[in-house]
mmCIF file of C-alpha atoms in Angstrom:
data_model
loop_
_atom_site.group_PDB
_atom_site.id
_atom_site.type_symbol
_atom_site.label_atom_id
_atom_site.label_comp_id
_atom_site.label_asym_id
_atom_site.label_seq_id
_atom_site.Cartn_x
_atom_site.Cartn_y
_atom_site.Cartn_z
ATOM 1 C CA MET A 113 75.637 -21.354 53.315
ATOM 2 C CA ASN A 114 77.657 -18.232 52.871
ATOM 3 C CA ASP A 115 76.503 -14.725 53.697
ATOM 4 C CA THR A 116 73.999 -13.225 51.303
ATOM 5 C CA THR A 117 72.856 -9.655 50.835
ATOM 6 C CA HIS A 118 69.210 -8.841 50.209
ATOM 7 C CA GLY A 119 67.283 -5.645 49.506
ATOM 8 C CA ASN A 120 67.900 -2.559 51.636
ATOM 9 C CA GLY A 121 71.466 -3.753 52.371
ATOM 10 C CA ILE A 122 70.280 -6.531 54.684
ATOM 11 C CA ARG A 123 73.035 -9.121 55.041
ATOM 12 C CA ILE A 124 72.096 -12.625 56.170
ATOM 13 C CA ARG A 125 74.735 -14.828 57.725
ATOM 14 C CA PRO A 126 74.688 -18.200 59.466
ATOM 15 C CA GLY A 127 73.891 -17.925 63.167
ATOM 16 C CA THR A 128 76.120 -19.301 65.903
ATOM 17 C CA PRO A 129 75.684 -20.106 69.602
ATOM 18 C CA ALA A 130 77.283 -16.712 70.331
ATOM 19 C CA ASP A 131 74.121 -15.089 68.894
ATOM 20 C CA ALA A 132 71.925 -16.432 71.720
ATOM 21 C CA PRO A 133 71.908 -13.200 73.794
ATOM 22 C CA THR A 134 71.033 -11.164 70.689
ATOM 23 C CA VAL A 135 68.172 -13.478 69.695
ATOM 24 C CA LEU A 136 66.868 -13.482 73.271
ATOM 25 C CA ASP A 137 66.961 -9.668 73.276
ATOM 26 C CA MET A 138 64.942 -9.622 70.032
ATOM 27 C CA LEU A 139 62.390 -12.025 71.502
ATOM 28 C CA ASP A 140 62.135 -10.067 74.761
ATOM 29 C CA ALA A 141 61.623 -6.831 72.810
ATOM 30 C CA ALA A 142 58.964 -8.524 70.651
ATOM 31 C CA VAL A 143 57.035 -9.625 73.752
ATOM 32 C CA ALA A 144 57.221 -6.079 75.180
ATOM 33 C CA TRP A 145 56.134 -4.575 71.845
ATOM 34 C CA MET A 146 53.170 -6.956 71.531
ATOM 35 C CA ASN A 147 52.128 -6.361 75.138
ATOM 36 C CA ALA A 148 52.298 -2.574 74.682
ATOM 37 C CA ARG A 149 49.762 -2.995 71.866
ATOM 38 C CA GLY A 150 47.438 -5.144 73.955
ATOM 39 C CA ASN A 151 48.554 -8.510 72.565
ATOM 40 C CA THR A 152 49.189 -10.691 75.597
ATOM 41 C CA GLU A 153 47.974 -13.939 74.005
ATOM 42 C CA GLN A 154 50.553 -14.593 71.283
ATOM 43 C CA TRP A 155 53.672 -14.936 73.423
ATOM 44 C CA GLY A 156 52.285 -14.073 76.858
ATOM 45 C CA THR A 157 53.583 -11.348 79.155
ATOM 46 C CA THR A 158 56.775 -12.910 80.508
ATOM 47 C CA PRO A 159 59.960 -11.897 78.679
ATOM 48 C CA TYR A 160 61.126 -14.841 76.572
ATOM 49 C CA SER A 161 64.464 -14.978 78.395
ATOM 50 C CA GLN A 162 62.601 -15.507 81.683
ATOM 51 C CA LYS A 163 60.171 -18.169 80.476
ATOM 52 C CA PRO A 164 60.848 -21.709 81.676
ATOM 53 C CA GLY A 165 62.961 -23.296 78.953
ATOM 54 C CA GLY A 166 63.211 -20.071 76.913
ATOM 55 C CA VAL A 167 66.989 -19.704 77.072
ATOM 56 C CA ALA A 168 67.545 -23.428 76.460
ATOM 57 C CA ARG A 169 65.192 -23.330 73.457
ATOM 58 C CA VAL A 170 67.112 -20.449 71.864
ATOM 59 C CA GLU A 171 70.433 -22.176 72.556
ATOM 60 C CA ARG A 172 69.033 -25.335 70.908
ATOM 61 C CA TYR A 173 67.866 -23.275 67.912
ATOM 62 C CA LEU A 174 71.418 -21.996 67.473
ATOM 63 C CA THR A 175 73.127 -25.381 67.814
ATOM 64 C CA VAL A 176 70.738 -28.145 66.692
ATOM 65 C CA ASN A 177 68.685 -26.274 64.067
ATOM 66 C CA THR A 178 69.817 -24.091 61.162
ATOM 67 C CA PRO A 179 69.927 -20.442 62.295
ATOM 68 C CA TYR A 180 70.477 -17.256 60.309
ATOM 69 C CA ILE A 181 70.982 -13.698 61.492
ATOM 70 C CA ALA A 182 69.974 -10.658 59.450
ATOM 71 C CA GLU A 183 72.249 -7.645 59.848
ATOM 72 C CA LEU A 184 71.988 -4.062 58.729
ATOM 73 C CA ASP A 185 75.230 -2.084 58.955
ATOM 74 C CA GLU A 186 76.649 -4.971 61.037
ATOM 75 C CA THR A 187 73.814 -4.649 63.594
ATOM 76 C CA PRO A 188 71.762 -7.829 64.133
ATOM 77 C CA VAL A 189 68.176 -6.939 63.204
ATOM 78 C CA GLY A 190 66.459 -10.298 62.703
ATOM 79 C CA ALA A 191 66.711 -14.038 63.152
ATOM 80 C CA LEU A 192 65.461 -17.061 61.238
ATOM 81 C CA VAL A 193 65.654 -20.655 62.437
ATOM 82 C CA MET A 194 64.971 -23.539 60.056
ATOM 83 C CA ASP A 195 64.588 -27.263 60.570
ATOM 84 C CA SER A 196 63.556 -30.333 58.597
ATOM 85 C CA GLY A 197 60.073 -30.403 60.144
ATOM 86 C CA PRO A 198 57.821 -29.048 62.882
ATOM 87 C CA SER A 199 58.708 -29.421 66.532
ATOM 88 C CA PRO A 200 57.619 -32.813 67.878
ATOM 89 C CA GLN A 201 56.191 -30.900 70.864
ATOM 90 C CA THR A 202 53.530 -29.281 68.658
ATOM 91 C CA PRO A 203 50.271 -30.876 67.473
ATOM 92 C CA ILE A 204 51.283 -30.346 63.838
ATOM 93 C CA THR A 205 51.078 -33.157 61.307
ATOM 94 C CA PRO A 206 54.460 -33.817 59.672
ATOM 95 C CA ALA A 207 54.499 -33.421 55.895
ATOM 96 C CA ASP A 208 54.352 -36.542 53.744
ATOM 97 C CA GLU A 209 57.339 -35.295 51.733
ATOM 98 C CA PRO A 210 60.698 -33.667 52.493
ATOM 99 C CA GLU A 211 60.265 -30.163 53.812
ATOM 100 C CA ARG A 212 62.029 -27.249 55.434
ATOM 101 C CA TYR A 213 60.255 -25.713 58.387
ATOM 102 C CA ILE A 214 60.619 -22.224 59.805
ATOM 103 C CA ARG A 215 60.836 -22.613 63.570
ATOM 104 C CA LEU A 216 61.463 -18.946 64.357
ATOM 105 C CA LEU A 217 61.230 -15.642 62.532
ATOM 106 C CA VAL A 218 61.757 -12.461 64.544
ATOM 107 C CA SER A 219 62.986 -8.980 63.795
ATOM 108 C CA ARG A 220 63.841 -5.944 65.848
ATOM 109 C CA ARG A 221 60.817 -3.685 66.072
ATOM 110 C CA ASP A 222 62.945 -0.528 65.955
ATOM 111 C CA TYR A 223 63.850 -1.557 62.388
ATOM 112 C CA ALA A 224 60.259 -2.328 61.320
ATOM 113 C CA GLY A 225 59.312 -1.528 57.756
ATOM 114 C CA LEU A 226 62.753 -2.142 56.260
ATOM 115 C CA GLY A 227 61.953 -5.566 54.817
ATOM 116 C CA ILE A 228 63.817 -7.693 57.348
ATOM 117 C CA GLY A 229 61.098 -10.363 57.519
ATOM 118 C CA THR A 230 60.793 -10.314 53.734
ATOM 119 C CA ALA A 231 64.553 -10.814 53.329
ATOM 120 C CA LEU A 232 64.600 -13.663 55.855
ATOM 121 C CA LEU A 233 61.656 -15.400 54.169
ATOM 122 C CA ALA A 234 63.338 -15.035 50.763
ATOM 123 C CA HIS A 235 66.463 -16.555 52.308
ATOM 124 C CA ALA A 236 64.415 -19.456 53.717
ATOM 125 C CA ALA A 237 62.905 -20.113 50.283
ATOM 126 C CA GLU A 238 66.335 -20.036 48.616
ATOM 127 C CA GLU A 239 67.838 -22.361 51.250
ATOM 128 C CA THR A 240 64.921 -24.748 50.701
ATOM 129 C CA ARG A 241 65.429 -24.679 46.913
ATOM 130 C CA GLN A 242 69.181 -25.211 47.241
ATOM 131 C CA ALA A 243 68.525 -28.252 49.414
ATOM 132 C CA GLY A 244 66.465 -29.714 46.561
ATOM 133 C CA VAL A 245 63.299 -29.489 48.651
ATOM 134 C CA GLU A 246 60.068 -28.020 47.291
ATOM 135 C CA LEU A 247 58.000 -27.532 50.463
ATOM 136 C CA LEU A 248 58.614 -24.716 52.951
ATOM 137 C CA ARG A 249 56.259 -24.544 55.930
ATOM 138 C CA VAL A 250 55.778 -22.335 58.958
ATOM 139 C CA ASP A 251 53.274 -22.127 61.780
ATOM 140 C CA CYS A 252 52.111 -19.003 63.531
ATOM 141 C CA TRP A 253 49.599 -17.556 65.935
ATOM 142 C CA ALA A 254 46.179 -17.431 64.286
ATOM 143 C CA GLY A 255 44.667 -14.895 66.702
ATOM 144 C CA GLY A 256 44.871 -11.122 66.535
ATOM 145 C CA GLU A 257 42.468 -10.793 63.608
ATOM 146 C CA GLY A 258 44.752 -13.036 61.542
ATOM 147 C CA LYS A 259 47.380 -10.340 60.971
ATOM 148 C CA LEU A 260 50.323 -12.740 61.210
ATOM 149 C CA VAL A 261 48.623 -15.241 58.900
ATOM 150 C CA ALA A 262 48.067 -12.366 56.438
ATOM 151 C CA PHE A 263 51.782 -11.472 56.644
ATOM 152 C CA TYR A 264 52.767 -14.973 55.542
ATOM 153 C CA ARG A 265 50.079 -15.016 52.835
ATOM 154 C CA ARG A 266 51.583 -11.813 51.392
ATOM 155 C CA HIS A 267 54.864 -13.739 51.140
ATOM 156 C CA GLY A 268 53.455 -16.601 49.092
ATOM 157 C CA PHE A 269 52.339 -18.983 51.834
ATOM 158 C CA THR A 270 48.949 -20.705 51.779
ATOM 159 C CA PRO A 271 47.122 -21.682 54.988
ATOM 160 C CA THR A 272 46.832 -25.447 55.397
ATOM 161 C CA GLU A 273 45.921 -26.906 58.792
ATOM 162 C CA ARG A 274 44.775 -25.078 61.900
ATOM 163 C CA PHE A 275 45.678 -26.409 65.312
ATOM 164 C CA LEU A 276 45.175 -25.685 68.976
ATOM 165 C CA SER A 277 48.061 -25.916 71.439
ATOM 166 C CA GLN A 278 46.187 -25.837 74.754
ATOM 167 C CA THR A 279 44.280 -22.551 74.244
ATOM 168 C CA TRP A 280 46.710 -21.059 71.686
ATOM 169 C CA PRO A 281 45.223 -21.002 68.158
ATOM 170 C CA GLY A 282 47.758 -21.797 65.461
ATOM 171 C CA GLN A 283 47.883 -21.913 61.689
ATOM 172 C CA VAL A 284 50.262 -23.913 59.514
ATOM 173 C CA LEU A 285 51.111 -22.337 56.163
ATOM 174 C CA ALA A 286 52.955 -23.840 53.192
ATOM 175 C CA ARG A 287 54.785 -22.489 50.185
ATOM 176 C CA ARG A 288 56.059 -24.357 47.141
ATOM 177 C CA VAL A 289 59.534 -23.176 46.182
ATOM 178 C CA GLY A 290 60.576 -25.724 43.546
#
């Protein structure tokens, strides 16, 4: 996929292994931002780059999966990672049809409100359509008064199955893009 430009001048390009430090910085900043607001349950309190397996997971996202980086004025401001299904390490039922699955969606909090997540989700839907696939799914944290679930609902996703990963409550959401 070539670069695409979305609303607000957000450019989305394919990610590469060289983007790993940038994605880790975004994840670390997201953990700090959540913790500063009292959310220690979603991603815990340890910076992502210091979690066991955190760096390796991001490197895998950028080599094995299909990563995209959102840029604004050539500054990386968000990341999207897609795959052909949920992680086998999660208790999520695979779809009974071809699908594209969002493994990661993160944006820089200092650019909040500019539509970065919206642009990345639109890109995910378009990539899914171009692949001839109709089902786009994502899972997210279902705690925190359901705010993250509501975010995905506003972007056309419908909640399907709930799951529990140890004590972490999750929600799978699906969107038809065909």
